[in-house]
Coordinates of C-alpha atoms in Angstrom, one line a residue:
M386 CA 28.3 6.4 -18.3
L387 CA 25.1 4.3 -18.3
L388 CA 24.3 5.0 -22.0
A389 CA 27.5 3.6 -23.3
A390 CA 27.6 0.4 -21.0
W391 CA 23.9 0.0 -21.8
S392 CA 24.5 0.0 -25.6
A393 CA 27.4 -2.3 -25.3
T394 CA 26.0 -5.1 -23.2
A395 CA 22.1 -4.9 -23.5
A396 CA 21.7 -7.7 -25.8
A397 CA 23.4 -10.1 -23.5
G398 CA 21.3 -9.3 -20.7
A399 CA 21.5 -10.4 -16.7
E400 CA 21.1 -13.6 -15.6
G401 CA 18.6 -14.5 -13.1
V402 CA 16.9 -11.2 -12.6
P403 CA 13.1 -12.3 -11.6
A404 CA 10.4 -10.0 -12.5
P405 CA 8.8 -8.4 -9.4
D406 CA 5.9 -10.5 -9.0
D407 CA 8.4 -13.3 -8.7
D408 CA 10.8 -11.6 -6.3
P409 CA 10.3 -12.2 -2.8
F410 CA 11.8 -8.7 -2.1
Y411 CA 8.6 -7.1 -3.5
A412 CA 6.5 -8.9 -0.8
A413 CA 4.7 -6.8 1.7
P414 CA 5.9 -7.7 5.1
A415 CA 3.8 -8.3 8.3
G416 CA 3.0 -5.5 10.3
L417 CA 3.2 -3.1 7.2
E418 CA 0.6 -0.7 8.6
S419 CA 2.5 0.0 11.9
N420 CA 5.0 1.8 10.0
A421 CA 5.0 5.4 9.0
D422 CA 4.9 6.4 5.5
G423 CA 8.5 6.6 3.9
T424 CA 9.9 4.1 6.4
V425 CA 12.4 1.8 4.7
L426 CA 11.2 -2.0 5.3
N427 CA 14.1 -3.8 3.4
S428 CA 17.0 -2.9 1.2
R429 CA 19.6 -4.6 -0.8
P430 CA 22.4 -3.6 -2.9
I431 CA 22.2 -3.9 -6.8
S432 CA 24.3 -3.5 -9.8
V433 CA 22.6 -0.6 -11.7
L434 CA 21.2 -2.2 -14.9
G435 CA 22.9 -5.5 -14.1
L436 CA 26.4 -4.0 -15.2
N437 CA 29.6 -3.4 -13.8
L438 CA 29.3 0.7 -13.5
P439 CA 30.8 3.4 -11.7
V440 CA 27.5 4.0 -9.6
A441 CA 26.6 2.5 -6.2
G442 CA 22.8 1.3 -6.2
W443 CA 20.6 0.2 -3.8
Q444 CA 16.9 -1.1 -3.7
L445 CA 14.6 0.0 -1.0
Q446 CA 11.2 -1.4 -0.1
Y447 CA 9.2 1.5 1.6
R448 CA 5.9 2.0 3.3
S449 CA 3.4 4.2 1.3
T450 CA -0.4 4.8 1.7
D451 CA -2.4 4.2 -1.6
S452 CA -5.4 6.5 -3.0
T453 CA -7.7 4.1 -1.1
G454 CA -5.9 4.8 2.2
A455 CA -4.6 1.5 2.4
A456 CA -0.7 0.8 3.6
V457 CA 1.5 -0.5 0.6
A458 CA 4.9 -1.7 0.1
D459 CA 6.5 0.4 -3.0
V460 CA 10.0 -0.1 -4.2
A461 CA 12.5 2.6 -5.2
T462 CA 15.9 2.3 -6.7
V463 CA 18.6 4.8 -5.3
M464 CA 21.7 5.5 -7.3
T465 CA 24.9 7.6 -6.4
P466 CA 27.8 8.3 -8.4
L467 CA 31.4 6.9 -7.4
L468 CA 32.5 10.4 -7.5
P469 CA 33.1 12.9 -4.7
W470 CA 30.7 15.8 -4.3
F471 CA 32.3 19.4 -4.8
G472 CA 29.3 21.7 -5.0
P473 CA 27.8 23.6 -2.1
G474 CA 26.1 22.0 0.9
G475 CA 25.2 18.1 0.6
R476 CA 25.0 16.1 -2.4
P477 CA 21.7 16.8 -4.1
L478 CA 19.0 14.1 -4.4
L479 CA 17.0 14.3 -7.6
S480 CA 13.6 12.2 -7.6
Y481 CA 13.3 11.1 -11.1
Q482 CA 9.8 9.6 -12.4
V483 CA 10.0 7.2 -15.2
A484 CA 7.1 7.3 -17.3
E485 CA 5.8 3.9 -15.8
D486 CA 2.9 3.5 -17.9
S487 CA 1.8 0.0 -16.9
L488 CA -0.8 -2.3 -15.5
G489 CA 1.8 -4.6 -14.2
T490 CA 4.8 -4.7 -12.0
R491 CA 7.2 -6.1 -14.6
C492 CA 6.8 -2.6 -16.3
A493 CA 8.2 -0.9 -13.0
P494 CA 11.4 0.8 -13.3
S495 CA 13.0 -1.1 -10.3
F496 CA 13.0 -4.4 -12.5
A497 CA 14.9 -2.7 -15.3
L498 CA 17.4 -0.8 -13.0
R499 CA 18.4 -4.2 -11.4
G500 CA 18.9 -5.8 -15.0
G501 CA 15.7 -7.1 -16.2
R502 CA 15.6 -7.6 -19.9
D503 CA 12.5 -7.7 -21.8
I504 CA 10.1 -5.2 -23.9
S505 CA 8.7 -4.4 -20.5
I506 CA 12.0 -2.2 -19.6
I507 CA 11.6 0.1 -22.7
N508 CA 10.4 3.4 -20.8
T509 CA 13.2 3.1 -18.3
A510 CA 15.8 2.3 -21.1
L511 CA 14.5 5.4 -23.1
D512 CA 15.4 7.4 -19.8
I513 CA 18.9 6.1 -19.7
P514 CA 20.4 9.2 -21.2
F515 CA 18.9 11.3 -18.8
L516 CA 19.9 9.1 -15.8
T517 CA 23.4 9.4 -17.2
A518 CA 23.5 13.0 -17.1
M519 CA 22.2 13.5 -13.7
L520 CA 24.8 11.0 -12.3
L521 CA 27.6 12.9 -14.1
R522 CA 26.6 16.1 -12.6
G523 CA 27.2 14.4 -9.1
W524 CA 23.8 14.0 -7.8
A525 CA 22.1 11.2 -6.1
V526 CA 19.0 10.0 -7.7
V527 CA 15.8 8.1 -6.4
V528 CA 13.5 6.5 -9.2
S529 CA 10.4 5.2 -7.3
D530 CA 7.9 2.5 -8.7
Y531 CA 5.5 5.0 -8.0
E532 CA 2.4 3.2 -9.3
G533 CA 2.7 0.6 -6.3
P534 CA 2.1 -3.1 -6.4
E535 CA -1.3 -2.7 -8.0
S536 CA 0.2 -0.8 -11.0
R537 CA -2.6 1.9 -10.5
F538 CA -1.9 4.0 -13.7
F539 CA -3.3 7.5 -13.8
D540 CA -3.8 7.6 -10.3
G541 CA -2.7 10.8 -9.3
V542 CA -3.1 10.5 -5.4
N543 CA -1.4 7.1 -5.4
S544 CA 1.6 8.3 -7.7
G545 CA 2.2 11.3 -6.0
R546 CA 2.4 9.8 -2.5
G547 CA 4.7 7.0 -3.9
V548 CA 7.3 9.7 -5.2
L549 CA 7.2 11.6 -1.9
D550 CA 7.5 8.4 0.3
G551 CA 10.3 7.3 -2.0
V552 CA 12.2 10.6 -1.1
R553 CA 11.4 10.0 2.4
A554 CA 13.0 6.4 2.2
A555 CA 16.1 7.6 0.3
R556 CA 16.8 10.6 2.6
S557 CA 16.8 8.3 5.5
F558 CA 19.1 5.6 3.9
P559 CA 22.6 6.5 5.0
P560 CA 24.5 4.7 2.3
A561 CA 22.9 6.7 -0.5
G562 CA 25.1 9.7 1.0
V563 CA 22.4 12.2 1.2
T564 CA 22.6 14.8 4.1
A565 CA 20.4 17.0 6.0
D566 CA 21.6 19.9 3.8
S567 CA 21.2 18.2 0.6
P568 CA 19.0 20.1 -1.7
I569 CA 15.9 18.0 -3.1
G570 CA 14.6 18.3 -6.7
A571 CA 12.0 16.4 -8.9
W572 CA 11.8 15.6 -12.5
G573 CA 9.8 13.8 -14.9
Y574 CA 8.5 13.6 -18.4
S575 CA 4.9 12.4 -19.7
G576 CA 3.8 10.0 -17.4
G577 CA 6.5 10.8 -15.2
A578 CA 5.5 14.4 -15.1
F579 CA 2.2 13.3 -13.9
A580 CA 3.6 11.6 -11.1
T581 CA 6.1 14.6 -10.1
L582 CA 3.3 17.3 -10.3
W583 CA 0.8 15.2 -8.3
A584 CA 3.4 14.8 -5.8
M585 CA 4.2 18.5 -5.7
Q586 CA 0.3 19.2 -5.3
Q587 CA 0.3 17.0 -2.2
R588 CA 3.5 18.2 -0.6
A589 CA 2.4 20.8 1.5
D590 CA 0.0 18.5 3.1
Y591 CA 1.4 15.0 2.9
A592 CA 5.0 15.7 3.4
P593 CA 5.6 19.1 4.9
E594 CA 9.1 18.3 5.9
L595 CA 10.2 18.2 2.2
W596 CA 11.4 20.9 0.5
F597 CA 12.0 20.8 -3.1
S598 CA 14.4 23.5 -4.4
G599 CA 13.3 22.8 -8.0
V600 CA 10.7 20.8 -10.0
A601 CA 10.9 20.2 -13.6
A602 CA 8.3 18.2 -15.6
G603 CA 7.6 18.1 -19.4
G604 CA 5.1 16.7 -21.8
V605 CA 2.6 17.1 -19.1
P606 CA -0.5 14.9 -19.4
A607 CA -3.2 17.5 -18.8
N608 CA -6.7 16.8 -20.2
I609 CA -6.5 13.1 -20.3
A610 CA -9.7 12.6 -22.3
A611 CA -8.3 14.7 -25.2
I612 CA -5.0 12.5 -25.0
S613 CA -7.0 9.3 -25.5
R614 CA -9.0 11.1 -28.4
R615 CA -5.7 12.2 -30.1
V616 CA -4.3 8.7 -30.3
D617 CA -7.5 6.6 -30.8
G618 CA -7.3 5.0 -34.2
G619 CA -3.5 6.0 -34.6
V620 CA 0.0 4.4 -33.9
Q621 CA -0.3 5.0 -30.5
A622 CA -3.7 3.7 -30.0
G623 CA -2.7 1.2 -27.4
L624 CA -2.2 4.2 -24.9
A625 CA -6.1 5.0 -25.2
V626 CA -6.7 1.2 -24.5
L627 CA -4.3 1.4 -21.7
M628 CA -6.3 4.4 -20.3
I629 CA -9.6 2.5 -20.6
A630 CA -8.1 -0.6 -18.5
A631 CA -6.3 1.8 -15.8
F632 CA -9.6 3.7 -15.0
A633 CA -11.5 0.4 -14.9
R634 CA -9.1 -0.5 -12.2
I635 CA -8.6 2.3 -10.4
D636 CA -12.2 3.9 -10.5
P637 CA -14.3 0.7 -10.4
G638 CA -17.4 2.8 -9.6
S639 CA -17.1 5.0 -12.9
G640 CA -19.3 2.4 -14.9
I641 CA -16.4 2.2 -17.8
A642 CA -16.0 -1.7 -17.3
E643 CA -19.8 -2.0 -17.8
D644 CA -19.8 0.0 -21.0
L645 CA -17.4 -2.5 -22.6
N646 CA -18.7 -5.2 -24.8
D647 CA -17.5 -9.1 -24.8
N648 CA -14.5 -7.7 -26.8
G649 CA -13.7 -5.2 -24.4
R650 CA -14.3 -7.4 -21.3
D651 CA -11.6 -9.9 -22.9
M652 CA -9.3 -7.1 -23.6
L653 CA -9.4 -6.3 -20.0
A654 CA -8.6 -9.7 -18.9
R655 CA -5.8 -10.2 -21.5
E656 CA -4.1 -6.9 -20.6
S657 CA -4.5 -7.2 -17.0
T658 CA -0.5 -6.9 -16.6
A659 CA 0.5 -5.5 -19.8
C660 CA 2.8 -2.6 -20.2
G661 CA 2.1 0.4 -22.4
A662 CA 4.8 -0.6 -24.8
D663 CA 2.9 -4.1 -25.2
M664 CA -0.3 -2.5 -25.8
V665 CA 0.8 -0.2 -28.4
L666 CA 2.2 -2.8 -30.4
R667 CA -0.8 -5.1 -29.9
H668 CA -3.5 -2.3 -30.5
L669 CA -2.1 -0.6 -33.7
N670 CA -4.8 1.5 -35.5
R671 CA -7.5 0.3 -33.0
H672 CA -10.5 2.3 -32.2
L673 CA -12.0 2.2 -28.9
D674 CA -15.3 1.7 -29.9
E675 CA -14.3 -1.8 -31.0
Y676 CA -14.5 -2.7 -27.4
S677 CA -17.8 -1.2 -26.5
D678 CA -21.4 -1.1 -27.6
T679 CA -21.7 2.7 -26.3
P680 CA -21.0 4.6 -29.4
N681 CA -18.1 7.3 -28.8
L682 CA -17.0 5.8 -25.6
L683 CA -14.0 8.4 -25.4
W684 CA -16.8 11.1 -25.0
H685 CA -19.0 9.2 -22.9
P686 CA -19.9 11.2 -19.6
Q687 CA -18.6 8.4 -17.4
F688 CA -15.2 8.4 -19.1
Q689 CA -15.0 12.1 -19.0
A690 CA -16.0 12.1 -15.3
A691 CA -13.3 9.3 -14.6
T692 CA -10.4 11.3 -16.2
E693 CA -11.3 14.4 -14.6
R694 CA -11.0 13.0 -11.2
Q695 CA -7.3 12.5 -12.2
E696 CA -6.7 16.1 -13.8
L697 CA -4.0 18.0 -12.3
G698 CA -4.5 21.7 -11.5
A699 CA -6.9 21.8 -8.3
V700 CA -4.0 22.8 -6.2
A701 CA -0.8 25.0 -7.2
P702 CA 2.4 23.5 -6.1
D703 CA 4.2 25.9 -3.8
V704 CA 7.9 24.9 -5.0
P705 CA 9.6 26.5 -8.3
L706 CA 8.5 24.7 -11.3
Y707 CA 10.0 24.4 -14.8
L708 CA 7.4 23.2 -17.2
Y709 CA 7.8 22.5 -20.9
H710 CA 5.9 21.1 -23.5
S711 CA 6.0 20.8 -27.6
T712 CA 3.5 23.0 -29.3
A713 CA 3.3 20.2 -31.9
D714 CA 3.0 17.3 -29.6
D715 CA 1.8 14.4 -31.5
V716 CA 0.6 12.4 -28.3
I717 CA -0.6 14.9 -25.7
P718 CA -2.2 18.0 -27.0
V719 CA -0.5 21.3 -25.9
E720 CA -3.9 23.0 -25.3
G721 CA -4.1 21.0 -22.1
F722 CA -0.5 22.0 -20.9
S723 CA -1.3 25.7 -21.7
A724 CA -4.7 25.6 -19.6
L725 CA -2.5 23.7 -16.8
V726 CA 0.0 26.5 -16.4
D727 CA -2.5 29.5 -16.7
R728 CA -4.6 27.5 -13.8
Y729 CA -1.3 27.0 -11.7
C730 CA -0.4 30.9 -12.4
A731 CA -3.9 32.0 -11.3
L732 CA -3.5 30.0 -8.0
G733 CA -0.3 31.9 -7.4
A734 CA 2.4 29.0 -8.5
N735 CA 6.1 30.0 -9.3
I736 CA 6.6 28.9 -12.9
T737 CA 9.0 29.1 -15.7
A738 CA 7.0 27.8 -18.7
V739 CA 8.4 26.7 -22.0
H740 CA 6.1 26.3 -25.1
S741 CA 8.7 24.5 -27.2
G742 CA 9.0 24.7 -30.9
I743 CA 10.4 21.0 -31.2
P744 CA 7.9 18.9 -32.9
G745 CA 6.8 15.6 -31.4
H746 CA 6.4 14.1 -28.1
N747 CA 9.6 12.1 -27.7
P748 CA 12.2 14.6 -29.6
A749 CA 10.8 17.4 -27.4
A750 CA 11.7 15.1 -24.4
A751 CA 15.4 14.7 -25.7
V752 CA 15.8 18.3 -27.0
E753 CA 14.5 20.3 -23.8
S754 CA 16.0 18.0 -21.3
L755 CA 18.9 20.3 -21.1
G756 CA 16.9 23.4 -20.1
A757 CA 15.1 21.3 -17.4
M758 CA 18.6 19.8 -16.1
N759 CA 20.1 23.3 -16.0
Y760 CA 17.1 24.9 -14.3
L761 CA 17.6 22.0 -11.6
G762 CA 21.4 22.5 -11.3
D763 CA 20.9 26.3 -10.7
R764 CA 18.4 25.5 -7.8
F765 CA 20.9 23.0 -6.6
A766 CA 23.7 25.4 -6.6
G767 CA 21.5 27.9 -4.4
L768 CA 20.7 30.5 -7.4
P769 CA 17.3 31.9 -6.7
A770 CA 14.5 30.7 -9.2
P771 CA 12.8 33.2 -11.3
T772 CA 9.5 34.5 -9.8
G773 CA 6.0 34.5 -11.4
C774 CA 4.7 33.1 -14.2

């Protein structure tokens, strides 16, 4: 559905789709603080991907609370297939987290899903096959810009709240066709898995009224410092640069910015609104020590402390989990995933864990997606989740 239409028309693009910073829809309204988390502040219908598809689409601006406690206006894209739902109960709602991986709002999935066309949409474009499969199953889908208006990459609390409040907004929006008996699920891969699991860790305290029948997460970013060291100096070195810039933003007291040299400070200014895809291209085979007079920056205690504050695993999600990861992941070392699974299990989580033999981060995302989707489908059908770890 989406994939075929995208392939046929992507080059033509959509006319007149402004980037979020130039789009008044994204501007926070007056009196934002007086609204409850998840309140829909504004809405608009959209043509999904800027194309004429058999999918009803809307964008919702909703209230959330970021990790500093400030009220923020986030945006989510809601999609419902123009097909009747024949399954049990109400039409399921799946919260799908794209790996936003960005320092600027033009990289947010809402821009791509409304029809934006430039390199900033690549992460969302890569997820079009998964979105297509969900919609073909008849599920409604909500995709939140969970990094928020400040694009707070790898900010766990901020991301998790953005996800949960996006679900609240979608559930309360009647045109989406989600009813009181609609089961809810969540799914994300890589950076999207980070946001998904942070949401589940906060669910019981932050959004106890939301119950998730099943949750899938793959390519999970656990042991963030080890990820940065894995990619440093290689073809994905820009991801390590992205992490340095992100932690300098979300954790200004960490001292990371003060560890940078003039080249590093110039980098922070140049890349202040960059997408991960931009940075991978611009920092190919670079080493982080080029940006600092402190040797072994990625092993520095200040960097390690900043990453540890964003690590998953302090709390076990209390919803059924399907977690998967390649044993030969070339971006995110599997050892961090295995340790996170062990930690969750020790805390009493209910997990189906898959250590995939598919080599590579992106190949595992594609091949193992069927297992994740079938797991979610079984939960939506009311089948009990496997218990234990």
